[in-house]
């Protein structure tokens, strides 16, 4: 470690990152042991609220002008290394995970899983996995958390999914994720063993690998292995085949928090590819941009063709992933800031739409759009939740997605020109088309079947309003001024540009030529 690292004892009263992981993990164990459902629920909500408070405390002690890596915790035992820390790239993902976990538990109380202790315990276990993965600064530690993620996802789907092919889905997840995990494992092993020829012994510490990446061998192979594994997790075309099936067969609560798991793919590219093998990333940028463009239009066009609202949202995620990847591979500050901020917005907004769809399913027992309609008057709260979340996904003014998309498009224009920017805008227009069309058919159009009677006794309106208010307040409250969010990430995104060998040289040349141009201009004026 070097002077760019600040340990947790310098600014916090407790090792907060490990605590954020342990609290839901301990709560999960307690919920599985106790026999009282009421006590189990109390433990679960107490843990979720405590983690939410801790995540806000994390934001309060994070110094936006301080060291690059903050709140670092280290433990070396029996040759194994445990290292966690936060910087501008992961500090906002942690509180968002805590918010979605609490909302998922509230949503569970409204649904048929309200007495299912195992279901709620698995949600908390999933939160622990995500907290551990987002804060890991050891590549093998990160890989172990992503491997453990399979367990709650499969158990939640097979135990409480709404589809009839849940076991087949579990096998499909193992097929896709298993191949991705093997690829990333091979890539991480190459990173660790690649430094053996240098003065450093075998290590999987992220900071050590990043600082000594000049000694790495087989950089192209490392890039291919890691990018393939992370592309499955995003998911990016053509590695997306598992997501529409999971959205259709799984539960809304698990899929909603799983959206943050999807962002692990975007985060992993920022953390483990761009600063470690930047030269290869620049060489393969055209290939990645092609996949991103295909994902934008493939996801959007297939979303327009869906009659199942859950599958529609899944293809929307695939389309949005293409935009995020393009921003990452623009290799400039604007594109990276836009992608990072937009990934947070998409995670929250898509979760809002999924909660809305799930509550509609509880009333109608269907997710098929042609069977819905005329739901706005009787379900105004749910309709507003879907509409506000959809507008945020469409990056409308007044939502944080607007500024994020503006940054991303600026980055795309600076790197690739107007054609890529126009393609992103067209993709966003298509997103507006399928989301507004779905809203109109579900909530405004005349119903093609008898509308289910609305009884507030069976459908707790207060809990629905809590979910709606929290998501709407976060989206609208941050939409009018995204400066506080950008303050958290701008230092790291600016520093990232120093890692790119080709683009950093171009920027240096631009800086060298600008004064000469100014002198010539002044001479001509004189």
Short mmCIF file of C-alpha atoms in Angstrom, two decimals:
data_model
loop_
_atom_site.label_atom_id
_atom_site.label_comp_id
_atom_site.label_asym_id
_atom_site.label_seq_id
_atom_site.Cartn_x
_atom_site.Cartn_y
_atom_site.Cartn_z
CA UNK A 1 0.00 0.00 0.00
CA UNK A 2 1.13 3.61 -0.56
CA UNK A 3 0.18 7.14 0.44
CA UNK A 4 -2.84 7.05 -1.87
CA UNK A 5 -4.53 4.78 0.68
CA UNK A 6 -6.34 5.81 3.87
CA UNK A 7 -7.22 3.19 6.49
CA UNK A 8 -10.59 3.03 8.21
CA UNK A 9 -9.18 4.08 11.59
CA UNK A 10 -8.26 7.49 10.18
CA UNK A 11 -11.83 8.61 9.59
CA UNK A 12 -14.39 6.07 10.90
CA UNK A 13 -15.23 4.70 14.35
CA UNK A 14 -15.50 1.09 13.13
CA UNK A 15 -14.41 -1.07 10.18
CA UNK A 16 -17.49 -0.07 8.29
CA UNK A 17 -17.07 -2.09 5.08
CA UNK A 18 -16.69 -5.42 6.88
CA UNK A 19 -19.60 -4.47 9.13
CA UNK A 20 -21.79 -3.80 6.09
CA UNK A 21 -21.05 -7.35 4.94
CA UNK A 22 -21.37 -9.06 8.32
CA UNK A 23 -24.65 -7.46 9.45
CA UNK A 24 -26.89 -9.05 6.77
CA UNK A 25 -24.89 -12.28 6.94
CA UNK A 26 -25.45 -12.64 10.68
CA UNK A 27 -29.10 -11.64 10.30
CA UNK A 28 -29.58 -14.32 7.64
CA UNK A 29 -28.23 -17.00 9.99
CA UNK A 30 -30.43 -15.79 12.86
CA UNK A 31 -33.54 -15.75 10.66
CA UNK A 32 -32.91 -19.34 9.62
CA UNK A 33 -32.42 -20.47 13.23
CA UNK A 34 -35.29 -18.79 15.07
CA UNK A 35 -38.71 -20.39 14.92
CA UNK A 36 -40.85 -17.29 15.30
CA UNK A 37 -41.74 -15.67 12.00
CA UNK A 38 -42.39 -12.35 13.72
CA UNK A 39 -38.96 -12.40 15.35
CA UNK A 40 -37.35 -13.37 12.06
CA UNK A 41 -39.01 -10.44 10.32
CA UNK A 42 -37.88 -8.10 13.08
CA UNK A 43 -34.29 -9.29 12.77
CA UNK A 44 -34.38 -8.94 8.99
CA UNK A 45 -35.73 -5.40 8.98
CA UNK A 46 -33.43 -4.35 11.79
CA UNK A 47 -30.44 -5.59 9.81
CA UNK A 48 -31.62 -3.86 6.63
CA UNK A 49 -32.21 -0.57 8.46
CA UNK A 50 -28.85 -0.81 10.23
CA UNK A 51 -27.07 -1.40 6.94
CA UNK A 52 -28.87 1.52 5.37
CA UNK A 53 -27.76 3.76 8.24
CA UNK A 54 -24.20 2.44 7.95
CA UNK A 55 -24.16 3.13 4.21
CA UNK A 56 -25.20 6.74 4.82
CA UNK A 57 -22.49 6.96 7.46
CA UNK A 58 -20.08 5.65 4.82
CA UNK A 59 -21.01 8.55 2.54
CA UNK A 60 -20.60 11.04 5.38
CA UNK A 61 -17.03 9.94 6.24
CA UNK A 62 -15.93 9.55 2.63
CA UNK A 63 -13.65 12.45 1.70
CA UNK A 64 -14.25 13.43 -1.92
CA UNK A 65 -10.92 15.28 -1.93
CA UNK A 66 -8.97 12.71 0.08
CA UNK A 67 -6.93 9.63 -0.75
CA UNK A 68 -7.79 7.53 -3.77
CA UNK A 69 -8.70 4.43 -1.72
CA UNK A 70 -10.37 5.10 1.63
CA UNK A 71 -11.61 3.15 4.67
CA UNK A 72 -9.19 0.35 3.83
CA UNK A 73 -9.22 -2.81 5.94
CA UNK A 74 -6.48 -5.41 5.64
CA UNK A 75 -6.00 -8.87 7.09
CA UNK A 76 -3.23 -11.31 6.14
CA UNK A 77 -3.49 -14.82 7.51
CA UNK A 78 -1.96 -18.13 6.40
CA UNK A 79 -0.86 -16.64 3.11
CA UNK A 80 -4.35 -15.32 2.38
CA UNK A 81 -5.16 -11.65 2.01
CA UNK A 82 -8.40 -9.84 2.85
CA UNK A 83 -8.50 -6.25 1.58
CA UNK A 84 -11.52 -3.95 1.25
CA UNK A 85 -11.82 -0.25 0.50
CA UNK A 86 -13.86 2.35 -1.34
CA UNK A 87 -13.21 5.07 -3.87
CA UNK A 88 -15.32 7.05 -6.30
CA UNK A 89 -16.04 3.98 -8.40
CA UNK A 90 -17.82 1.88 -5.76
CA UNK A 91 -18.86 4.20 -2.94
CA UNK A 92 -22.32 4.93 -4.43
CA UNK A 93 -23.14 1.31 -5.29
CA UNK A 94 -23.07 0.33 -1.61
CA UNK A 95 -25.86 2.64 -0.32
CA UNK A 96 -27.97 1.88 -3.39
CA UNK A 97 -27.67 -1.84 -2.61
CA UNK A 98 -28.80 -1.14 0.96
CA UNK A 99 -31.80 0.89 -0.25
CA UNK A 100 -32.95 -1.78 -2.70
CA UNK A 101 -32.60 -4.51 -0.07
CA UNK A 102 -34.85 -2.65 2.37
CA UNK A 103 -37.40 -1.95 -0.37
CA UNK A 104 -37.32 -5.61 -1.41
CA UNK A 105 -38.11 -6.65 2.17
CA UNK A 106 -41.00 -4.16 2.31
CA UNK A 107 -42.23 -5.49 -1.03
CA UNK A 108 -42.08 -9.02 0.39
CA UNK A 109 -44.57 -8.07 3.13
CA UNK A 110 -47.11 -7.16 0.43
CA UNK A 111 -46.77 -10.37 -1.56
CA UNK A 112 -47.46 -14.02 -0.97
CA UNK A 113 -43.95 -14.42 0.49
CA UNK A 114 -44.77 -12.34 3.59
CA UNK A 115 -44.44 -15.37 5.88
CA UNK A 116 -41.51 -16.95 4.05
CA UNK A 117 -38.50 -16.65 6.36
CA UNK A 118 -36.18 -18.44 3.95
CA UNK A 119 -37.02 -16.00 1.18
CA UNK A 120 -36.25 -12.94 3.33
CA UNK A 121 -33.11 -14.56 4.72
CA UNK A 122 -31.83 -15.21 1.20
CA UNK A 123 -32.42 -11.57 0.27
CA UNK A 124 -30.20 -10.53 3.16
CA UNK A 125 -27.62 -13.11 2.17
CA UNK A 126 -27.62 -11.66 -1.32
CA UNK A 127 -27.06 -8.19 0.13
CA UNK A 128 -24.03 -9.50 2.05
CA UNK A 129 -22.58 -10.95 -1.17
CA UNK A 130 -23.01 -7.66 -3.03
CA UNK A 131 -21.50 -5.63 -0.20
CA UNK A 132 -18.50 -7.92 -0.11
CA UNK A 133 -18.03 -7.87 -3.89
CA UNK A 134 -18.34 -4.10 -4.32
CA UNK A 135 -15.79 -3.40 -1.58
CA UNK A 136 -13.24 -6.14 -2.42
CA UNK A 137 -9.74 -4.95 -3.40
CA UNK A 138 -8.30 -8.43 -3.87
CA UNK A 139 -9.09 -9.99 -7.23
CA UNK A 140 -9.58 -13.51 -5.86
CA UNK A 141 -11.68 -12.14 -3.04
CA UNK A 142 -13.90 -10.44 -5.62
CA UNK A 143 -14.11 -13.67 -7.60
CA UNK A 144 -15.16 -15.70 -4.55
CA UNK A 145 -17.98 -13.27 -3.81
CA UNK A 146 -19.24 -13.42 -7.40
CA UNK A 147 -19.10 -17.22 -7.26
CA UNK A 148 -21.09 -17.22 -4.00
CA UNK A 149 -23.68 -14.99 -5.68
CA UNK A 150 -24.93 -18.02 -7.60
CA UNK A 151 -26.22 -19.60 -4.39
CA UNK A 152 -28.86 -17.02 -3.33
CA UNK A 153 -29.89 -16.36 -6.93
CA UNK A 154 -30.59 -20.03 -7.68
CA UNK A 155 -32.23 -20.67 -4.30
CA UNK A 156 -34.46 -17.61 -4.60
CA UNK A 157 -35.52 -18.63 -8.10
CA UNK A 158 -36.18 -22.32 -7.42
CA UNK A 159 -37.80 -21.69 -4.04
CA UNK A 160 -40.02 -18.73 -4.79
CA UNK A 161 -40.08 -18.15 -8.54
CA UNK A 162 -43.36 -17.64 -10.36
CA UNK A 163 -42.55 -19.62 -13.51
CA UNK A 164 -42.99 -23.32 -14.26
CA UNK A 165 -39.44 -23.90 -15.53
CA UNK A 166 -37.47 -22.79 -12.49
CA UNK A 167 -35.23 -25.85 -12.32
CA UNK A 168 -34.39 -25.54 -16.00
CA UNK A 169 -33.56 -21.90 -15.33
CA UNK A 170 -31.17 -22.92 -12.55
CA UNK A 171 -29.33 -25.19 -14.98
CA UNK A 172 -29.19 -22.36 -17.54
CA UNK A 173 -27.76 -19.98 -14.94
CA UNK A 174 -25.10 -22.51 -14.04
CA UNK A 175 -24.24 -22.88 -17.71
CA UNK A 176 -23.85 -19.14 -18.38
CA UNK A 177 -22.45 -18.02 -15.07
CA UNK A 178 -20.26 -21.10 -14.72
CA UNK A 179 -18.51 -20.33 -18.00
CA UNK A 180 -18.15 -16.68 -17.02
CA UNK A 181 -16.72 -17.58 -13.62
CA UNK A 182 -14.20 -19.94 -15.18
CA UNK A 183 -13.10 -17.23 -17.60
CA UNK A 184 -12.69 -14.59 -14.91
CA UNK A 185 -10.89 -17.07 -12.65
CA UNK A 186 -8.39 -17.79 -15.41
CA UNK A 187 -7.93 -14.07 -16.05
CA UNK A 188 -7.38 -13.31 -12.37
CA UNK A 189 -4.88 -16.16 -12.05
CA UNK A 190 -2.94 -14.73 -14.99
CA UNK A 191 -2.93 -11.35 -13.24
CA UNK A 192 -1.54 -12.81 -10.04
CA UNK A 193 1.06 -15.09 -11.58
CA UNK A 194 2.02 -12.43 -14.12
CA UNK A 195 4.01 -10.52 -11.49
CA UNK A 196 6.17 -13.45 -10.43
CA UNK A 197 8.91 -12.45 -12.88
CA UNK A 198 9.10 -9.02 -11.26
CA UNK A 199 10.39 -8.23 -7.79
CA UNK A 200 6.98 -8.98 -6.26
CA UNK A 201 5.98 -12.42 -5.00
CA UNK A 202 2.68 -14.03 -5.95
CA UNK A 203 -0.10 -11.60 -5.04
CA UNK A 204 -3.71 -10.95 -5.94
CA UNK A 205 -3.83 -7.52 -4.35
CA UNK A 206 -5.53 -5.18 -6.79
CA UNK A 207 -3.44 -2.12 -6.00
CA UNK A 208 -0.15 -4.04 -6.33
CA UNK A 209 -1.22 -5.49 -9.68
CA UNK A 210 -2.33 -2.09 -10.96
CA UNK A 211 0.92 -0.39 -9.97
CA UNK A 212 3.03 -3.13 -11.57
CA UNK A 213 0.93 -3.95 -14.65
CA UNK A 214 3.94 -3.30 -16.91
CA UNK A 215 5.29 -6.70 -15.86
CA UNK A 216 2.16 -8.57 -16.96
CA UNK A 217 2.34 -11.15 -19.75
CA UNK A 218 -0.46 -12.26 -22.10
CA UNK A 219 -2.37 -9.01 -21.68
CA UNK A 220 -4.60 -9.73 -24.67
CA UNK A 221 -5.59 -13.09 -23.22
CA UNK A 222 -6.26 -11.47 -19.84
CA UNK A 223 -8.51 -8.88 -21.47
CA UNK A 224 -10.47 -11.49 -23.43
CA UNK A 225 -10.98 -13.72 -20.39
CA UNK A 226 -12.05 -10.92 -18.08
CA UNK A 227 -14.22 -9.11 -20.59
CA UNK A 228 -15.99 -12.33 -21.57
CA UNK A 229 -16.76 -13.11 -17.93
CA UNK A 230 -17.93 -9.60 -17.13
CA UNK A 231 -19.99 -9.34 -20.34
CA UNK A 232 -22.11 -12.25 -19.13
CA UNK A 233 -22.77 -10.44 -15.87
CA UNK A 234 -23.74 -7.08 -17.42
CA UNK A 235 -25.30 -8.68 -19.63
CA UNK A 236 -24.02 -7.63 -23.07
CA UNK A 237 -25.04 -9.09 -26.42
CA UNK A 238 -24.51 -11.96 -27.25
CA UNK A 239 -24.02 -13.17 -23.65
CA UNK A 240 -27.49 -12.16 -22.47
CA UNK A 241 -29.57 -15.30 -22.98
CA UNK A 242 -30.14 -16.03 -19.29
CA UNK A 243 -31.57 -12.63 -18.22
CA UNK A 244 -35.01 -12.63 -19.98
CA UNK A 245 -35.66 -16.13 -18.65
CA UNK A 246 -34.66 -15.13 -15.11
CA UNK A 247 -36.89 -12.06 -15.22
CA UNK A 248 -39.83 -14.18 -16.41
CA UNK A 249 -39.37 -17.15 -14.08
CA UNK A 250 -37.96 -15.51 -10.94
CA UNK A 251 -39.49 -13.31 -8.25
CA UNK A 252 -39.67 -9.56 -8.58
CA UNK A 253 -38.04 -8.91 -5.19
CA UNK A 254 -35.01 -11.05 -5.99
CA UNK A 255 -34.70 -9.67 -9.52
CA UNK A 256 -34.95 -6.09 -8.22
CA UNK A 257 -31.97 -6.47 -5.90
CA UNK A 258 -30.29 -8.59 -8.57
CA UNK A 259 -30.11 -5.45 -10.70
CA UNK A 260 -27.27 -4.31 -8.48
CA UNK A 261 -25.64 -7.66 -9.12
CA UNK A 262 -25.81 -6.87 -12.82
CA UNK A 263 -23.96 -3.61 -12.17
CA UNK A 264 -21.08 -5.71 -10.82
CA UNK A 265 -20.22 -6.37 -14.47
CA UNK A 266 -19.93 -2.66 -15.29
CA UNK A 267 -18.05 -2.01 -12.04
CA UNK A 268 -15.68 -4.92 -12.69
CA UNK A 269 -14.71 -3.50 -16.10
CA UNK A 270 -13.90 -0.17 -14.46
CA UNK A 271 -11.99 -1.77 -11.61
CA UNK A 272 -10.17 -4.74 -13.14
CA UNK A 273 -9.80 -4.04 -16.88
CA UNK A 274 -9.42 -0.33 -17.63
CA UNK A 275 -6.65 0.48 -15.12
CA UNK A 276 -4.81 -2.87 -15.37
CA UNK A 277 -4.74 -3.61 -19.12
CA UNK A 278 -5.59 -0.17 -20.56
CA UNK A 279 -3.50 -0.53 -23.71
CA UNK A 280 -5.28 -3.71 -24.78
CA UNK A 281 -8.64 -2.14 -23.92
CA UNK A 282 -7.84 0.70 -26.31
CA UNK A 283 -6.88 -1.77 -29.04
CA UNK A 284 -10.15 -3.69 -28.65
CA UNK A 285 -12.35 -0.61 -28.31
CA UNK A 286 -13.84 -0.92 -31.81
CA UNK A 287 -14.91 -4.51 -31.16
CA UNK A 288 -16.49 -3.57 -27.82
CA UNK A 289 -18.26 -0.55 -29.32
CA UNK A 290 -19.72 -2.81 -32.01
CA UNK A 291 -21.13 -5.13 -29.36
CA UNK A 292 -22.48 -2.11 -27.52
CA UNK A 293 -24.30 -0.80 -30.58
CA UNK A 294 -25.76 -4.22 -31.34
CA UNK A 295 -26.95 -4.51 -27.73
CA UNK A 296 -28.68 -1.13 -27.89
CA UNK A 297 -30.79 -1.92 -30.93
CA UNK A 298 -31.17 -5.66 -30.38
CA UNK A 299 -32.48 -5.11 -26.84
CA UNK A 300 -34.75 -2.23 -27.84
CA UNK A 301 -36.27 -3.98 -30.85
CA UNK A 302 -36.92 -7.19 -28.94
CA UNK A 303 -38.43 -5.18 -26.09
CA UNK A 304 -40.93 -3.71 -28.56
CA UNK A 305 -41.96 -7.25 -29.52
CA UNK A 306 -42.63 -8.54 -25.98
CA UNK A 307 -46.05 -9.20 -24.50
CA UNK A 308 -44.63 -10.18 -21.10
CA UNK A 309 -43.74 -7.04 -19.19
CA UNK A 310 -40.94 -8.79 -17.26
CA UNK A 311 -39.23 -9.92 -20.44
CA UNK A 312 -39.69 -6.41 -21.84
CA UNK A 313 -37.80 -4.94 -18.88
CA UNK A 314 -35.08 -7.58 -19.25
CA UNK A 315 -34.47 -6.61 -22.88
CA UNK A 316 -34.51 -2.96 -21.79
CA UNK A 317 -31.61 -3.76 -19.44
CA UNK A 318 -29.72 -5.36 -22.34
CA UNK A 319 -30.28 -2.25 -24.45
CA UNK A 320 -29.12 0.04 -21.67
CA UNK A 321 -26.03 -2.09 -21.09
CA UNK A 322 -24.90 -1.29 -24.63
CA UNK A 323 -25.01 2.43 -23.83
CA UNK A 324 -23.04 1.96 -20.62
CA UNK A 325 -20.32 -0.07 -22.32
CA UNK A 326 -19.91 2.55 -25.04
CA UNK A 327 -19.37 5.19 -22.37
CA UNK A 328 -16.73 3.09 -20.62
CA UNK A 329 -14.74 2.59 -23.80
CA UNK A 330 -14.73 6.26 -24.81
CA UNK A 331 -11.57 6.61 -22.69
CA UNK A 332 -12.40 10.09 -21.48
CA UNK A 333 -13.71 11.62 -18.29
CA UNK A 334 -17.16 12.50 -19.61
CA UNK A 335 -17.93 9.06 -20.96
CA UNK A 336 -16.80 7.33 -17.78
CA UNK A 337 -18.72 9.70 -15.51
CA UNK A 338 -21.83 9.30 -17.64
CA UNK A 339 -21.67 5.50 -17.65
CA UNK A 340 -21.03 5.26 -13.92
CA UNK A 341 -23.83 7.64 -12.99
CA UNK A 342 -26.21 6.15 -15.55
CA UNK A 343 -25.63 2.64 -14.22
CA UNK A 344 -26.79 3.82 -10.79
CA UNK A 345 -29.87 5.49 -12.29
CA UNK A 346 -30.79 2.44 -14.36
CA UNK A 347 -30.39 0.19 -11.33
CA UNK A 348 -32.81 2.22 -9.21
CA UNK A 349 -35.29 3.08 -11.98
CA UNK A 350 -35.55 -0.46 -13.34
CA UNK A 351 -36.06 -1.74 -9.80
CA UNK A 352 -38.93 0.73 -9.46
CA UNK A 353 -40.57 -0.60 -12.62
CA UNK A 354 -40.08 -4.18 -11.44
CA UNK A 355 -41.70 -3.42 -8.08
CA UNK A 356 -44.62 -1.85 -9.92
CA UNK A 357 -44.97 -4.84 -12.21
CA UNK A 358 -44.78 -7.21 -9.24
CA UNK A 359 -47.54 -5.39 -7.38
CA UNK A 360 -49.71 -5.54 -10.49
CA UNK A 361 -49.00 -9.28 -10.69
CA UNK A 362 -50.19 -9.70 -7.09
CA UNK A 363 -53.54 -8.23 -8.10
CA UNK A 364 -54.05 -9.78 -11.51
CA UNK A 365 -51.85 -12.90 -11.43
CA UNK A 366 -50.57 -12.12 -14.90
CA UNK A 367 -47.55 -10.37 -16.40
CA UNK A 368 -48.93 -10.42 -19.96
CA UNK A 369 -49.56 -6.92 -21.24
CA UNK A 370 -52.58 -7.79 -23.50
CA UNK A 371 -54.42 -9.12 -20.43
CA UNK A 372 -53.97 -5.87 -18.51
CA UNK A 373 -55.48 -2.43 -18.89
CA UNK A 374 -57.61 0.18 -17.09
CA UNK A 375 -55.43 -0.12 -13.98
CA UNK A 376 -54.56 3.53 -13.41
CA UNK A 377 -57.62 4.67 -11.45
CA UNK A 378 -57.58 1.74 -9.03
CA UNK A 379 -53.80 1.55 -8.74
CA UNK A 380 -52.62 5.14 -9.00
CA UNK A 381 -49.64 4.71 -6.67
CA UNK A 382 -48.31 1.76 -8.63
CA UNK A 383 -48.89 3.53 -11.94
CA UNK A 384 -46.96 6.61 -10.77
CA UNK A 385 -44.11 4.40 -9.59
CA UNK A 386 -43.87 2.82 -13.03
CA UNK A 387 -44.19 6.16 -14.84
CA UNK A 388 -41.57 8.03 -12.80
CA UNK A 389 -39.16 5.11 -13.06
CA UNK A 390 -39.76 4.85 -16.80
CA UNK A 391 -39.16 8.58 -17.30
CA UNK A 392 -35.89 8.26 -15.40
CA UNK A 393 -34.89 5.34 -17.62
CA UNK A 394 -35.70 7.45 -20.67
CA UNK A 395 -33.33 10.12 -19.23
CA UNK A 396 -35.98 12.84 -19.21
CA UNK A 397 -35.05 16.31 -17.86
CA UNK A 398 -35.52 16.51 -14.12
CA UNK A 399 -34.14 13.03 -13.54
CA UNK A 400 -30.50 12.13 -12.79
CA UNK A 401 -30.39 10.11 -15.99
CA UNK A 402 -30.61 13.31 -18.03
CA UNK A 403 -27.28 14.69 -16.83
CA UNK A 404 -25.71 11.22 -16.94
CA UNK A 405 -26.78 10.65 -20.54
CA UNK A 406 -25.60 14.13 -21.47
CA UNK A 407 -22.14 13.32 -20.11
CA UNK A 408 -22.08 9.97 -21.88
CA UNK A 409 -23.03 11.52 -25.22
CA UNK A 410 -20.39 14.22 -24.81
CA UNK A 411 -17.81 11.51 -24.23
CA UNK A 412 -19.00 9.55 -27.27
CA UNK A 413 -18.82 12.63 -29.50
CA UNK A 414 -15.31 13.46 -28.29
CA UNK A 415 -14.04 9.93 -28.98
CA UNK A 416 -16.09 8.55 -31.87
CA UNK A 417 -17.90 11.49 -33.43
CA UNK A 418 -21.56 12.22 -34.01
CA UNK A 419 -22.61 8.90 -35.52
CA UNK A 420 -22.17 6.95 -32.26
CA UNK A 421 -23.92 9.72 -30.35
CA UNK A 422 -26.85 9.65 -32.77
CA UNK A 423 -27.07 5.85 -32.42
CA UNK A 424 -27.28 6.24 -28.62
CA UNK A 425 -30.01 8.86 -28.98
CA UNK A 426 -31.99 6.66 -31.37
CA UNK A 427 -31.68 3.80 -28.89
CA UNK A 428 -33.03 6.07 -26.18
CA UNK A 429 -35.97 7.04 -28.40
CA UNK A 430 -36.75 3.35 -28.86
CA UNK A 431 -36.58 2.92 -25.08
CA UNK A 432 -39.13 5.70 -24.69
CA UNK A 433 -41.31 3.98 -27.27
CA UNK A 434 -41.50 0.55 -25.64
CA UNK A 435 -41.75 1.86 -22.06
CA UNK A 436 -44.50 4.42 -22.76
CA UNK A 437 -46.34 1.93 -24.95
CA UNK A 438 -46.22 -0.61 -22.13
CA UNK A 439 -47.48 2.00 -19.65
CA UNK A 440 -50.34 2.96 -21.95
CA UNK A 441 -51.42 -0.63 -22.49
CA UNK A 442 -51.19 -1.63 -18.83
CA UNK A 443 -52.64 1.42 -17.10
CA UNK A 444 -54.53 3.59 -19.59
CA UNK A 445 -55.97 1.39 -22.35
CA UNK A 446 -59.32 -0.33 -21.98
CA UNK A 447 -58.97 -3.68 -20.27
CA UNK A 448 -59.57 -6.82 -22.34
CA UNK A 449 -60.54 -8.78 -19.24
CA UNK A 450 -62.41 -8.14 -16.02
CA UNK A 451 -60.39 -5.92 -13.71
CA UNK A 452 -59.55 -7.51 -10.37
CA UNK A 453 -61.42 -5.84 -7.50
CA UNK A 454 -59.26 -3.53 -5.42
CA UNK A 455 -59.31 -4.10 -1.67
CA UNK A 456 -56.90 -2.16 0.51
CA UNK A 457 -57.19 -4.88 3.16
CA UNK A 458 -55.52 -7.42 0.90
CA UNK A 459 -53.15 -4.93 -0.71
CA UNK A 460 -51.36 -2.81 1.92
CA UNK A 461 -51.46 0.62 0.32
CA UNK A 462 -49.18 2.20 2.94
CA UNK A 463 -46.29 -0.14 2.13
CA UNK A 464 -46.79 0.46 -1.58
CA UNK A 465 -46.61 4.20 -0.98
CA UNK A 466 -43.37 3.80 0.97
CA UNK A 467 -41.75 2.07 -1.98
CA UNK A 468 -43.10 4.68 -4.40
CA UNK A 469 -42.05 7.63 -2.26
CA UNK A 470 -38.54 6.37 -1.63
CA UNK A 471 -37.77 5.59 -5.27
CA UNK A 472 -39.46 8.73 -6.58
CA UNK A 473 -37.72 10.94 -4.02
CA UNK A 474 -34.32 9.50 -4.89
CA UNK A 475 -34.87 9.86 -8.63
CA UNK A 476 -36.45 13.31 -8.60
CA UNK A 477 -34.44 14.66 -5.66
CA UNK A 478 -31.12 13.90 -7.34
CA UNK A 479 -32.41 14.75 -10.80
CA UNK A 480 -32.46 18.51 -10.41
CA UNK A 481 -28.89 18.63 -9.11
CA UNK A 482 -26.53 15.74 -9.75
CA UNK A 483 -23.52 17.71 -8.49
CA UNK A 484 -23.39 15.88 -5.11
CA UNK A 485 -23.26 12.54 -6.91
CA UNK A 486 -20.62 13.74 -9.37
CA UNK A 487 -18.51 15.02 -6.48
CA UNK A 488 -18.11 11.45 -5.28
CA UNK A 489 -16.89 10.10 -8.62
CA UNK A 490 -15.19 12.94 -10.49
CA UNK A 491 -11.77 12.63 -8.82
CA UNK A 492 -11.38 8.95 -9.72
CA UNK A 493 -12.76 9.36 -13.23
CA UNK A 494 -10.30 12.19 -13.90
CA UNK A 495 -7.42 10.08 -12.60
CA UNK A 496 -8.44 7.12 -14.77
CA UNK A 497 -7.48 8.99 -17.96
CA UNK A 498 -3.83 8.81 -16.92
CA UNK A 499 -3.82 5.03 -17.36
CA UNK A 500 -4.59 5.02 -21.10
CA UNK A 501 -1.30 5.01 -23.02
CA UNK A 502 -2.70 6.17 -26.37
CA UNK A 503 -5.27 8.68 -25.15
CA UNK A 504 -3.04 10.15 -22.45
CA UNK A 505 -0.41 10.92 -25.12
CA UNK A 506 -3.06 12.54 -27.31
CA UNK A 507 -4.23 14.68 -24.39
CA UNK A 508 -0.63 15.71 -23.68
CA UNK A 509 -0.16 16.69 -27.33
CA UNK A 510 -3.36 18.75 -27.21
CA UNK A 511 -2.11 20.56 -24.13
CA UNK A 512 1.24 21.25 -25.86
CA UNK A 513 -0.36 22.58 -29.04
CA UNK A 514 -3.00 24.79 -27.42
CA UNK A 515 -0.56 27.48 -26.16
CA UNK A 516 1.17 27.65 -29.56
CA UNK A 517 -2.17 28.14 -31.28
CA UNK A 518 -3.05 30.91 -28.81
CA UNK A 519 0.31 32.66 -29.47
CA UNK A 520 -0.23 32.50 -33.23
CA UNK A 521 -3.74 33.86 -32.83
CA UNK A 522 -2.52 36.73 -30.67
CA UNK A 523 0.25 37.55 -33.21
CA UNK A 524 -2.27 37.65 -36.05
CA UNK A 525 -4.55 39.95 -34.08
CA UNK A 526 -1.66 42.31 -33.33
#
